[in-house]
mmCIF file of C-alpha atoms in Angstrom:
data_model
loop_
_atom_site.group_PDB
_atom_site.id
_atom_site.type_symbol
_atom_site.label_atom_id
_atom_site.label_comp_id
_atom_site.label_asym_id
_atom_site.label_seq_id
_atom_site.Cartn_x
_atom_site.Cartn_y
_atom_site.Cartn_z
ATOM 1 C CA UNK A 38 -108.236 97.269 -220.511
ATOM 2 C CA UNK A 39 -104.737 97.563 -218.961
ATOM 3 C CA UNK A 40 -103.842 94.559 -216.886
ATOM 4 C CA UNK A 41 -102.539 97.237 -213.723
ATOM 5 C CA UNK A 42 -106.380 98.855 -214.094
ATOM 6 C CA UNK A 43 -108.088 95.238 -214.078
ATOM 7 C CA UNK A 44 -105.947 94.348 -211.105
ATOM 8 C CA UNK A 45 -107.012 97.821 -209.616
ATOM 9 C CA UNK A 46 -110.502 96.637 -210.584
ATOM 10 C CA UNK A 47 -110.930 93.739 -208.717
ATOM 11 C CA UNK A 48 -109.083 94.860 -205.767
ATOM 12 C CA UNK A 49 -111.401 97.608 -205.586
ATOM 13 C CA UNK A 50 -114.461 94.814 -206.070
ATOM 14 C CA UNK A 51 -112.712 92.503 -203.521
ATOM 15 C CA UNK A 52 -112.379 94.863 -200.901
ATOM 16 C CA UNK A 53 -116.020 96.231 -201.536
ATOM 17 C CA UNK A 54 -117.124 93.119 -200.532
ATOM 18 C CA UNK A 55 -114.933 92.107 -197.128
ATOM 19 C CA UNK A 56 -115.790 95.677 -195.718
ATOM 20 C CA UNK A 57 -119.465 94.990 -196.604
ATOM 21 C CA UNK A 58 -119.125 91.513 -194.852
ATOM 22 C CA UNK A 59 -117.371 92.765 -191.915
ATOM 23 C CA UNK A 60 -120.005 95.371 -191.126
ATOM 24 C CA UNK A 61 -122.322 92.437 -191.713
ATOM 25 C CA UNK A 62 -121.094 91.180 -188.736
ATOM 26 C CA UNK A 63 -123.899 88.007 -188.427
ATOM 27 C CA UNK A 64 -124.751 86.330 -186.139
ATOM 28 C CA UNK A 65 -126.374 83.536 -187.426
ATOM 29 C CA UNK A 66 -123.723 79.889 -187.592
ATOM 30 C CA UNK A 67 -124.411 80.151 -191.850
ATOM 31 C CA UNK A 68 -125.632 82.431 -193.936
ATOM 32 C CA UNK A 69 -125.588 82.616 -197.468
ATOM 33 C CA UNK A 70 -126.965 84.974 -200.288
ATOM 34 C CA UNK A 71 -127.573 83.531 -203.981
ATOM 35 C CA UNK A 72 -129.058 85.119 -206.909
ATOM 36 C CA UNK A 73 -131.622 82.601 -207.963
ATOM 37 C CA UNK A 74 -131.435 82.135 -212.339
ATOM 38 C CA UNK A 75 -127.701 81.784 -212.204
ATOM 39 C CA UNK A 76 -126.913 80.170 -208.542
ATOM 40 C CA UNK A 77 -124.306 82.917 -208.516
ATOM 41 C CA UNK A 78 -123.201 83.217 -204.546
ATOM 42 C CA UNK A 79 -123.232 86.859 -203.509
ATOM 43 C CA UNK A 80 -122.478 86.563 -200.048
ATOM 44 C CA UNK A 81 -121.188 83.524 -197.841
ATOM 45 C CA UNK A 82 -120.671 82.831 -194.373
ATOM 46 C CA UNK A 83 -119.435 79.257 -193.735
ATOM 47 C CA UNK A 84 -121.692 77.722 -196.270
ATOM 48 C CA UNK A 85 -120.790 74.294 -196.794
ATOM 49 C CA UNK A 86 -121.074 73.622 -193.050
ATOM 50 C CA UNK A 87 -123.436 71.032 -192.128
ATOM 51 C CA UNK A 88 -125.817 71.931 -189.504
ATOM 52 C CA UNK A 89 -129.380 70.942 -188.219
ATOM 53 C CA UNK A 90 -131.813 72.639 -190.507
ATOM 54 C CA UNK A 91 -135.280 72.090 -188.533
ATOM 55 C CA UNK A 92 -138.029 72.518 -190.287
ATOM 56 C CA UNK A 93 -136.451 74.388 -192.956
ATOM 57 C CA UNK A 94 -135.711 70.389 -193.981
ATOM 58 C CA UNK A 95 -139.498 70.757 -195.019
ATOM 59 C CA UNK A 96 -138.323 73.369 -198.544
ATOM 60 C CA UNK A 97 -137.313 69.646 -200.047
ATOM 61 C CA UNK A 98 -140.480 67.762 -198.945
ATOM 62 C CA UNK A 99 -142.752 70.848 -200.520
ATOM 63 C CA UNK A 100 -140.346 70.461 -203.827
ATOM 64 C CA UNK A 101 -140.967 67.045 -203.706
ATOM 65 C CA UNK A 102 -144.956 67.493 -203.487
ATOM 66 C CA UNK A 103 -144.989 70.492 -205.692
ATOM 67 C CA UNK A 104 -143.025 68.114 -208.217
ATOM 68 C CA UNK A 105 -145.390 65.422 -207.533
ATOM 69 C CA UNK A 106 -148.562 67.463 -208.168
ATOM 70 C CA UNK A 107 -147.167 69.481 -211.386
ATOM 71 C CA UNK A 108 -146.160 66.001 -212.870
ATOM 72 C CA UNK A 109 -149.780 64.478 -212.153
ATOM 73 C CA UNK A 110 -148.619 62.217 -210.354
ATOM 74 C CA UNK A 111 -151.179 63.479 -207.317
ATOM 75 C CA UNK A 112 -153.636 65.767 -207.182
ATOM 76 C CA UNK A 113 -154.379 68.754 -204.598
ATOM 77 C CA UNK A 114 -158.189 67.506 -204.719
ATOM 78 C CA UNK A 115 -156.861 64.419 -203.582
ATOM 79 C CA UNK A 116 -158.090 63.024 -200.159
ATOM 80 C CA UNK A 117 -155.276 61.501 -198.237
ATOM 81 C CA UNK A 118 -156.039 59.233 -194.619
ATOM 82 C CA UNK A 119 -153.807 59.933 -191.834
ATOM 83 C CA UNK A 120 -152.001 57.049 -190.498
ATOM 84 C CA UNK A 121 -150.949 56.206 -187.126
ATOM 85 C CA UNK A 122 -147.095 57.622 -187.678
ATOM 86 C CA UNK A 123 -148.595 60.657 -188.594
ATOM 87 C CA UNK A 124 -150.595 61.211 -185.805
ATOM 88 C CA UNK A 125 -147.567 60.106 -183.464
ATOM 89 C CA UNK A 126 -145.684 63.183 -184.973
ATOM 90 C CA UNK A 127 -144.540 65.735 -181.879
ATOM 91 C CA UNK A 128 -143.680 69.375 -182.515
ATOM 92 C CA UNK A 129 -145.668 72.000 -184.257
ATOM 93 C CA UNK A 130 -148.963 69.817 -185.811
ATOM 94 C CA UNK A 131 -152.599 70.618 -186.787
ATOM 95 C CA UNK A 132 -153.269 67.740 -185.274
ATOM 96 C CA UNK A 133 -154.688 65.365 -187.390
ATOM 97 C CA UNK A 134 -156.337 62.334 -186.133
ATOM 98 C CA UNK A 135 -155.646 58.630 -187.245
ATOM 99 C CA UNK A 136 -158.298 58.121 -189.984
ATOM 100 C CA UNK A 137 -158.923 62.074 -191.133
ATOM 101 C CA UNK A 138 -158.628 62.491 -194.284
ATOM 102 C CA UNK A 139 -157.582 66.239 -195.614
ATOM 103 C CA UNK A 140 -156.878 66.768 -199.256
ATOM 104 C CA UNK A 141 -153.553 67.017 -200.571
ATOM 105 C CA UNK A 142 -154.005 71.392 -200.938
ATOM 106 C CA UNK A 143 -155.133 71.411 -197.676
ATOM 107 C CA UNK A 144 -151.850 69.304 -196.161
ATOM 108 C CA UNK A 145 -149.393 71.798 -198.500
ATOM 109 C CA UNK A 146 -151.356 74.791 -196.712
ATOM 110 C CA UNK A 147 -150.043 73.195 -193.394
ATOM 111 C CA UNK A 148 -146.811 72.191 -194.080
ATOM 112 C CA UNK A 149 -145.966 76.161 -195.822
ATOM 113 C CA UNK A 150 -147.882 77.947 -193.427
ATOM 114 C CA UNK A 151 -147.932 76.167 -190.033
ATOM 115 C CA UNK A 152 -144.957 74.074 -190.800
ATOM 116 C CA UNK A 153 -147.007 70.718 -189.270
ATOM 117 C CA UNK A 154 -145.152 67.701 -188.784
ATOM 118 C CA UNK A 155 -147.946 65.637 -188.917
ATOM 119 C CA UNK A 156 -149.317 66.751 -191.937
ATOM 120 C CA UNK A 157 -145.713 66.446 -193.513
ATOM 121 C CA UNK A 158 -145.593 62.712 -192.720
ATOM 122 C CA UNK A 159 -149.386 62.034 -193.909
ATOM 123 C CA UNK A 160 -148.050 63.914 -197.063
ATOM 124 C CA UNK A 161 -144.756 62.028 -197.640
ATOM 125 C CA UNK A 162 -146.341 58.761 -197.019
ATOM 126 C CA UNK A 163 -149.223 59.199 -199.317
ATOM 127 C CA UNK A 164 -146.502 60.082 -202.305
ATOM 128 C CA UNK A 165 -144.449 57.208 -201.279
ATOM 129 C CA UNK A 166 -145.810 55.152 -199.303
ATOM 130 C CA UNK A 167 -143.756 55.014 -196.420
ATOM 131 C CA UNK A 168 -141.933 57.925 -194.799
ATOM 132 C CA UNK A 169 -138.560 56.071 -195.237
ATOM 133 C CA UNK A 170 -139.400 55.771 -198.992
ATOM 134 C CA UNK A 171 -140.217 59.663 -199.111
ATOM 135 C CA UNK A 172 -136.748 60.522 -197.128
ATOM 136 C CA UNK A 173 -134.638 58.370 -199.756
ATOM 137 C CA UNK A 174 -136.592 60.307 -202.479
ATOM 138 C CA UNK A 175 -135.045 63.343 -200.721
ATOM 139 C CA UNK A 176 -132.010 62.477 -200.415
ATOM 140 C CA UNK A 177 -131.941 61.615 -204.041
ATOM 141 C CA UNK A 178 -133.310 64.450 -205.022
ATOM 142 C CA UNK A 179 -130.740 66.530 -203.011
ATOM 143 C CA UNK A 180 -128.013 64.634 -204.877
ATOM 144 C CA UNK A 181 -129.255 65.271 -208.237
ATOM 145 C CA UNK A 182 -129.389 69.509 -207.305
ATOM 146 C CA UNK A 183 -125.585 69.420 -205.984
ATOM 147 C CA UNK A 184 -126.888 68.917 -202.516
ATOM 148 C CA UNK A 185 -123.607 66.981 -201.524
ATOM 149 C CA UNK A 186 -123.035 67.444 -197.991
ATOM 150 C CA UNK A 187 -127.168 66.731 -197.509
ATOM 151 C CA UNK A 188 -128.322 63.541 -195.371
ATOM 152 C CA UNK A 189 -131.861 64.087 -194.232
ATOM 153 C CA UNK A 190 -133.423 61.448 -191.614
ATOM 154 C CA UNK A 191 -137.277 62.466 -191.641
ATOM 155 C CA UNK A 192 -139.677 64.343 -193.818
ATOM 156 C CA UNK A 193 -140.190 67.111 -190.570
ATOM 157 C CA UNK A 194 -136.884 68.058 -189.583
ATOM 158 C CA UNK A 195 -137.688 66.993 -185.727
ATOM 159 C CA UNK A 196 -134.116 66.499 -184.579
ATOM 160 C CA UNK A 197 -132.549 63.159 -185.498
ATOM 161 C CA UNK A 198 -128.847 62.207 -185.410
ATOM 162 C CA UNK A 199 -127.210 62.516 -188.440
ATOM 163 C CA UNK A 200 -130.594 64.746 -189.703
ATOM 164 C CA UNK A 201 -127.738 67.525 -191.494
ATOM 165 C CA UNK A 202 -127.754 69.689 -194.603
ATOM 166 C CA UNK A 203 -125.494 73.049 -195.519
ATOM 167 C CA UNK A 204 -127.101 76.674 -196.312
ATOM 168 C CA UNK A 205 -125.380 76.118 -199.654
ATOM 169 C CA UNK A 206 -127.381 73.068 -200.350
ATOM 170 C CA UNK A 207 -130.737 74.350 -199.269
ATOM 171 C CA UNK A 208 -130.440 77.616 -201.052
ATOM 172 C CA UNK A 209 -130.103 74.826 -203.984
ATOM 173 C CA UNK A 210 -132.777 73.169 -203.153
ATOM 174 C CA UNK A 211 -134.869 76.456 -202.957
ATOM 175 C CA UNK A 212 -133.401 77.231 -206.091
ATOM 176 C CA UNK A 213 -135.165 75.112 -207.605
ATOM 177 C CA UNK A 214 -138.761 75.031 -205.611
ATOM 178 C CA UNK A 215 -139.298 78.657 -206.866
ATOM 179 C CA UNK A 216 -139.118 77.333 -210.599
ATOM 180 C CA UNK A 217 -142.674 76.277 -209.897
ATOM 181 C CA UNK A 218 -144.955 78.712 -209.999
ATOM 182 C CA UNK A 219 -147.749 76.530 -208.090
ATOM 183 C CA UNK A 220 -145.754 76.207 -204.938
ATOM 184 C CA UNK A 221 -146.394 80.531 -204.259
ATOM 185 C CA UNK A 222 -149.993 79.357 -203.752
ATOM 186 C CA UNK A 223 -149.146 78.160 -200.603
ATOM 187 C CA UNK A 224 -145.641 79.937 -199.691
ATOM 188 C CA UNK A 225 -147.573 83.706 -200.069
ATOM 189 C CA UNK A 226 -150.400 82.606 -197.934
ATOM 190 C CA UNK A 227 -150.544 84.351 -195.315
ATOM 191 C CA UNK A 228 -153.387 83.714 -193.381
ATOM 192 C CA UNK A 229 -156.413 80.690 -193.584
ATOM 193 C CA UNK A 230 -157.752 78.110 -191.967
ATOM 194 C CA UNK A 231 -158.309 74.772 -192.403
ATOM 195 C CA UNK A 232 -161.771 72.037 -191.303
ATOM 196 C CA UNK A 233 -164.485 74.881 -192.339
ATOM 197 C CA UNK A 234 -162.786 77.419 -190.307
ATOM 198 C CA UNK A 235 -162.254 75.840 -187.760
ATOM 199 C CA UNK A 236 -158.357 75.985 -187.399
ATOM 200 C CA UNK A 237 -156.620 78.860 -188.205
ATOM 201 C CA UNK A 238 -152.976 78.929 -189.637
ATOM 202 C CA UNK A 239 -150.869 82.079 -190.073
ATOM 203 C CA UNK A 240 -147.864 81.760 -191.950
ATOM 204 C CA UNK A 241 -144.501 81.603 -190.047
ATOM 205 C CA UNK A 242 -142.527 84.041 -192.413
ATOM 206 C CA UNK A 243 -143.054 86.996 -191.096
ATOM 207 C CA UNK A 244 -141.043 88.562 -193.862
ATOM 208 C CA UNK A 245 -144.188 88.560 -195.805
ATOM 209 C CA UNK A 246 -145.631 91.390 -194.003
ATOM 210 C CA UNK A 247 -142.198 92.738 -193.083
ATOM 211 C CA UNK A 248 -140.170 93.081 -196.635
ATOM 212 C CA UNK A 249 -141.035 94.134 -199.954
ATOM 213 C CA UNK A 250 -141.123 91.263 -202.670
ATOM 214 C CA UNK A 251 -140.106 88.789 -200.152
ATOM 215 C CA UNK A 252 -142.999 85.528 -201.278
ATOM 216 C CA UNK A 253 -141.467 82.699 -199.436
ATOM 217 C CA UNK A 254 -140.112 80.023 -198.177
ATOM 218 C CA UNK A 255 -139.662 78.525 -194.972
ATOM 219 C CA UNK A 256 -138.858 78.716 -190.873
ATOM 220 C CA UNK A 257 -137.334 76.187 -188.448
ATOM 221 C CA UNK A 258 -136.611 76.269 -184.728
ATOM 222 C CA UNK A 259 -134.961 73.591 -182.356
ATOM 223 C CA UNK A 260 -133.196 73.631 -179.380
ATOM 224 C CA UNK A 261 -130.018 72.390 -181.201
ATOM 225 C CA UNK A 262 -130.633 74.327 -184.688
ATOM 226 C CA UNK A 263 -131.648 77.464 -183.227
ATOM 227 C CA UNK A 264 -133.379 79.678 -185.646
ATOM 228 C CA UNK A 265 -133.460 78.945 -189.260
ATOM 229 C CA UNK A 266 -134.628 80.079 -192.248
ATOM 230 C CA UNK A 267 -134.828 79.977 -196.519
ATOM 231 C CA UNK A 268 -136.101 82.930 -197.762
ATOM 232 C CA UNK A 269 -136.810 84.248 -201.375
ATOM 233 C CA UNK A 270 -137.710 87.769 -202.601
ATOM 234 C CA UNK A 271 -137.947 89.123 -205.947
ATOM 235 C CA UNK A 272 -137.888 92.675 -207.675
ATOM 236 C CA UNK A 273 -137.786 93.695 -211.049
ATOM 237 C CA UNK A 274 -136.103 90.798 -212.900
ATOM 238 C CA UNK A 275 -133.798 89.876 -209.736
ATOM 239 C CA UNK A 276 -134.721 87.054 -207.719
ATOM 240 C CA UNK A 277 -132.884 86.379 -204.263
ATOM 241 C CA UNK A 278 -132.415 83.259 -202.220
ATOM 242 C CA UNK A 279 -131.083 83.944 -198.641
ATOM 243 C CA UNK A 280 -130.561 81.225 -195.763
ATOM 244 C CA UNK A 281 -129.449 81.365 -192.097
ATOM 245 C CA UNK A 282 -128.673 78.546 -189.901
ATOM 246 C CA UNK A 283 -128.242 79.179 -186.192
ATOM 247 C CA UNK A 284 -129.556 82.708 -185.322
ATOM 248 C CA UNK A 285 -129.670 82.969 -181.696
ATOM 249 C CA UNK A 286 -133.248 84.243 -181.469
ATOM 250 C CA UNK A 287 -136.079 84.954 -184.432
ATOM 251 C CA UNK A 288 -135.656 88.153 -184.750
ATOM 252 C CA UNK A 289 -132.201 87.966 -185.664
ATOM 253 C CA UNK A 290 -133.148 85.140 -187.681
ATOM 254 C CA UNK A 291 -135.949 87.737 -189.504
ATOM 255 C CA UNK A 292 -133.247 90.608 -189.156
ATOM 256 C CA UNK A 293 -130.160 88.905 -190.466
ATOM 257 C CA UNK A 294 -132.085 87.438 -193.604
ATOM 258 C CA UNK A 295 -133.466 90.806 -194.173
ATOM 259 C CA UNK A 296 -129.858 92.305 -193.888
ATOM 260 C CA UNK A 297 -128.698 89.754 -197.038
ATOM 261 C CA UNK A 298 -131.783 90.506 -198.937
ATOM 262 C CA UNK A 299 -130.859 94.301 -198.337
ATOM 263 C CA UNK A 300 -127.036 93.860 -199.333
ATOM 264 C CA UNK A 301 -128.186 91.754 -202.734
ATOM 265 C CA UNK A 302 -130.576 94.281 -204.051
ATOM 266 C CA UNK A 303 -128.572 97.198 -203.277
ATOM 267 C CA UNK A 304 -125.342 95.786 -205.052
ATOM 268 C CA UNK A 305 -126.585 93.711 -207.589
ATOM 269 C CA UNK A 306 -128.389 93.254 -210.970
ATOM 270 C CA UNK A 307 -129.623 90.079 -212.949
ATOM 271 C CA UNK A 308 -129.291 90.647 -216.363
ATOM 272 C CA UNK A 309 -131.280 88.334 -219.245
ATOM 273 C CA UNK A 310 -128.930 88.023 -222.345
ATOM 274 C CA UNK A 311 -131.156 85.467 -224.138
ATOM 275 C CA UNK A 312 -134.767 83.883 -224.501
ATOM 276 C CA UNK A 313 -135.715 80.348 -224.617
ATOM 277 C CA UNK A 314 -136.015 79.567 -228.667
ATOM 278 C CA UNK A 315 -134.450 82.855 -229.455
ATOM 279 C CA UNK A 316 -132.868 82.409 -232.490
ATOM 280 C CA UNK A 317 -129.160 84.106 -232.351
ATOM 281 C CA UNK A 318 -128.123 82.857 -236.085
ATOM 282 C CA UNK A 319 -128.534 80.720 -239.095
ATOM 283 C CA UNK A 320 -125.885 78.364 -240.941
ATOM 284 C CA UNK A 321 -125.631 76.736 -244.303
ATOM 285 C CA UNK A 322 -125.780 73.175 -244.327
ATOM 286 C CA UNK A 323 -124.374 70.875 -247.218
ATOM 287 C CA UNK A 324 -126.061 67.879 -248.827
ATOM 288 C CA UNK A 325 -129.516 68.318 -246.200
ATOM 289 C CA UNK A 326 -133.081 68.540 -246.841
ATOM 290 C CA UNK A 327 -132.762 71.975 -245.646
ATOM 291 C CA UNK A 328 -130.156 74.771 -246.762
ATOM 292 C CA UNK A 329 -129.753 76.531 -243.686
ATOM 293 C CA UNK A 330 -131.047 75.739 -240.282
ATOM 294 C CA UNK A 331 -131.055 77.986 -237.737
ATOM 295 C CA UNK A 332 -129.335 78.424 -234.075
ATOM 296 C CA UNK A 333 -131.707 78.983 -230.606
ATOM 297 C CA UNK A 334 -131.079 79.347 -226.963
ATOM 298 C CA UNK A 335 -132.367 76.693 -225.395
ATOM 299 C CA UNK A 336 -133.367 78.531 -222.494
ATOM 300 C CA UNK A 337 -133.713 81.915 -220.861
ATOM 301 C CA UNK A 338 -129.786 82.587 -219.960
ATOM 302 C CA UNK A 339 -129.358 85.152 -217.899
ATOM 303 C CA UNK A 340 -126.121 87.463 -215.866
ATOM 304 C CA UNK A 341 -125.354 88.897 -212.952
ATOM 305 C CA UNK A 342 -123.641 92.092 -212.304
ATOM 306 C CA UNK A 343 -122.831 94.991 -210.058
ATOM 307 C CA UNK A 344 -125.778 97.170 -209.708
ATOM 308 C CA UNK A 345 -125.995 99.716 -212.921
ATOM 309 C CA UNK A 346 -123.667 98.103 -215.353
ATOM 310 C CA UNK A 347 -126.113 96.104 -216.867
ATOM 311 C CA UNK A 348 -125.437 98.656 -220.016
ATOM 312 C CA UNK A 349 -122.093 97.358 -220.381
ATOM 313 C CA UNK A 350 -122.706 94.021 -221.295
ATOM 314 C CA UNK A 351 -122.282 93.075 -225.061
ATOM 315 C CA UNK A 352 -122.878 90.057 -226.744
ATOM 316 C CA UNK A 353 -120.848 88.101 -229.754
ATOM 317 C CA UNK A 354 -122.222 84.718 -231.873
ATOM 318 C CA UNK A 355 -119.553 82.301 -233.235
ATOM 319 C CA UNK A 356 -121.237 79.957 -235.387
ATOM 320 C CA UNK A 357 -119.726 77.096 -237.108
ATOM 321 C CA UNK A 358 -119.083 78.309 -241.086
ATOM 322 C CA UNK A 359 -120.972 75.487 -242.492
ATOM 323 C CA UNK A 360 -122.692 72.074 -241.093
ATOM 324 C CA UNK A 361 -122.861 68.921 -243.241
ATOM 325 C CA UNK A 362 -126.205 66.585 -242.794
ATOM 326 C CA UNK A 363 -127.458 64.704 -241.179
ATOM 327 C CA UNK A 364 -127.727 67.915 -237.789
ATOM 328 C CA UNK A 365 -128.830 66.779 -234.680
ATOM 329 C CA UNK A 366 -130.559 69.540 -232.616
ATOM 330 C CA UNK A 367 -128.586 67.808 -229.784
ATOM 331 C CA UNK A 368 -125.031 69.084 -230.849
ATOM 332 C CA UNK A 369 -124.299 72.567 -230.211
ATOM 333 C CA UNK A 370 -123.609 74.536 -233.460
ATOM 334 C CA UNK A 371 -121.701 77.557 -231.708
ATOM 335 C CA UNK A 372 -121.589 80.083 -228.601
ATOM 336 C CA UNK A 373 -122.844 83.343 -227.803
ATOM 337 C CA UNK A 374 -120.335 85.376 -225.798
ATOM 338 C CA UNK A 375 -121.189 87.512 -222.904
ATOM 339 C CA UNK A 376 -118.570 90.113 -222.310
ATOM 340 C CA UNK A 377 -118.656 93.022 -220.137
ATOM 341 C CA UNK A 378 -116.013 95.894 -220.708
ATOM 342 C CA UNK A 379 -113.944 93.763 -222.718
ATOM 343 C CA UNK A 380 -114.321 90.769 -220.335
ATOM 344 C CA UNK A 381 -115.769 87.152 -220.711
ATOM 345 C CA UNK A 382 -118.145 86.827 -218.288
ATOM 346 C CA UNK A 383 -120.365 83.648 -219.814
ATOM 347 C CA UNK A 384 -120.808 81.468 -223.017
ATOM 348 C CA UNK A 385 -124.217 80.013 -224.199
ATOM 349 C CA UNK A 386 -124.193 77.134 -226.396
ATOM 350 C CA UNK A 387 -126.147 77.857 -229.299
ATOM 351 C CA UNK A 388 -128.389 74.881 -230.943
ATOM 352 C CA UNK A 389 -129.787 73.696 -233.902
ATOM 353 C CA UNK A 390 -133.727 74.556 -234.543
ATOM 354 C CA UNK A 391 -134.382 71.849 -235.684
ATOM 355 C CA UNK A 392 -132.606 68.088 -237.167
ATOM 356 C CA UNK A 393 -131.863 68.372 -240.297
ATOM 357 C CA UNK A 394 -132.068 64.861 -242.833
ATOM 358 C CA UNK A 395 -129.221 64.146 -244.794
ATOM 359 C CA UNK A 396 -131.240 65.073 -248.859
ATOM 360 C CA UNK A 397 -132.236 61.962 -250.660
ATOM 361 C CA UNK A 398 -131.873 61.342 -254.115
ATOM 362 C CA UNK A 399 -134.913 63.313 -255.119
ATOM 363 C CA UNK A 400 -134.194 66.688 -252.906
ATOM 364 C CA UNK A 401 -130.748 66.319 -254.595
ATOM 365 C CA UNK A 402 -132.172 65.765 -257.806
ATOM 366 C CA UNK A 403 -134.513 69.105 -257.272
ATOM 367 C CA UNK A 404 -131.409 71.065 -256.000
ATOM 368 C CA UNK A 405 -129.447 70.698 -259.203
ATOM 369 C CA UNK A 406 -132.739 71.744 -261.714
ATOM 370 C CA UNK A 407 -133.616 74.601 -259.078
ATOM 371 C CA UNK A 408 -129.725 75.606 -259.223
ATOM 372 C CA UNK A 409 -129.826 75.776 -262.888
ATOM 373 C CA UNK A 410 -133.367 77.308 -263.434
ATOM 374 C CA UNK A 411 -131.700 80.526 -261.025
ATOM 375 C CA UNK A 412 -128.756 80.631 -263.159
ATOM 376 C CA UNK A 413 -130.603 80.445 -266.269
ATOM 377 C CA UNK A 414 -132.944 83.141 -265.387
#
């Protein structure tokens, strides 16, 4: 490719994408638009300004539960007793009383759904104790996803000073709620009750009856946030995460997310260009217990591109010529190259299978007679 048609290329791709954003034209403080296996941005709108996120706070204390109930830690048949802080909660609540108990599946039902505050606290606390313990377990947690410009003050998102967090960083933190597959229990729920019936929650997304694939996440409204909102919709192998901070009403807070969803499936693709354990070589190795070992992807690895060029993507493996024992599956043994027309657009590591022992005396011994039994027949 000629470096005056690659220039052409991306001007061409560059200015695609302002015109696109101009007739965007949202209204919404933030907004951002991420494709969900890679964390690729595909559309941003003052993303790494902190804001208050309301209730939308509440994606890290369902990751945080989800995490907790996947790890064993809890369980949703658990019975949990509501404390006095709980109870005490304002805003949006199902309100509990001091000394109900409600299981754990019944409190995630609340918090997705109804977004309670109450049952948010009663949740936090019984994982750790204390809310204060739960909110430094968030803020941790936020760290560890890239969450830098994250400080969260409660487990509710009731307005607190100092309470802030970025689109960017939530879309993060989204990112990596939807790797559970148990949290779309409670996230695709649209309608149920809780205490036999007797009080009824209907889910606050109403993209879930509004927009195809759309299966979560999560509203917020103050009056100092506005109207908020993480949202996550998948179709075919593409999964989306789109977030708005400070829409002036909720339908423009429904609208504009809609609008993102709209621009991402209509421009782009996500690509898979390897399997977990998919085995993309093999290699000799010298003086092991094995003679060759061979290379994997550790994980599903995947691209995005500009929709319908997914058929231009190619794929190269440079592997080491030779490995000596002792391998440790640890240490990469090569790449696999993702190009597209010509261009480098990711590299994999490749692993060893398996370790492979450095031969004892007796494998070596067997070597040389199985060496010379070949060469004699």
């Amino acid at each position: 490719m000629s470096k005056k048609f690659l220039a052409l290329l991306i001007s061409t791709f560059l200015l695609f994408n302002t015109a696109y954003a101009d007739v965007m034209n949202l209204k919404a403080k933030s907004a951002i638009l991420m494709e969900a296996e890679t964390g690729e941005i595909l559309y941003e709108k003052d993303i790494h300004k902190p804001l208050p996120p309301a209730s939308v706070t509440k994606v890290m204390t369902l990751l945080l539960a989800i995490e907790a109930i996947d790890s064993g830690k809890i369980k949703v048949t658990d019975k949990v007793v509501t404390s006095k802080h709980a109870f005490d909660m304002g805003g949006t609540q199902i309100y509990l009383e001091v000394g109900e108990e409600m299981t754990v599946d019944d409190l995630m039902k609340a918090i997705a759904m109804n977004s309670a505050n109450d049952a948010s606290v009663a949740l936090a606390e019984y994982i750790a104790g204390t809310e204060e313990n739960f909110v430094e377990l968030m803020n941790k947690r936020a760290k560890e996803l890239g969450a830098k410009n994250t400080t969260f003050k409660n487990a509710t998102g009731l307005p607190e000073e100092g309470h802030l967090t970025t689109v960017y960083d939530i879309a993060m933190i989204s990112r990596e709620l939807v790797k559970h597959p148990s949290i779309f229990k409670y996230l695709t729920n649209k309608i149920d009750s809780l205490r036999n019936g007797k009080f009824s929650l209907i889910n606050t997304n109403k993209l879930l009856w509004r927009y195809k694939g759309v299966d979560g996440i999560k509203t917020g409204s103050t009056s100092e946030a506005l109207y908020c909102m993480a949202a996550t919709a998948k179709r075919g192998d593409t999964r989306l995460i789109a977030v708005v901070f400070g829409a002036p009403d909720s339908e423009t807070r429904f609208n504009e997310t809609a609008k993102l969803l709209d621009y991402g499936f209509a421009n782009f693709e996500t690509v898979k260009v390897a399997s977990r354990g998919e085995v993309l070589g093999k290699i000799k190795v010298l003086k092991g217990n094995k003679e060759m070992v061979e290379g994997i992807s550790l994980k599903d690895e995947y691209v995005v591109v500009k929709k319908g060029e997914g058929k231009n993507i190619k794929k190269e493996v440079e592997l080491k010529n030779f490995l000596t024992a002792p391998v440790s599956k640890n240490n990469p043994l090569g790449v696999l190259k993702i190009l597209q027309e010509g261009k480098l657009i990711k590299t994999v590591d490749i692993y060893p299978a398996t370790d492979v022992k450095k031969a004892n005396f007796f494998e070596n011994f067997n070597k040389v007679i199985n060496y010379w039994i070949k060469k004699g027949s």
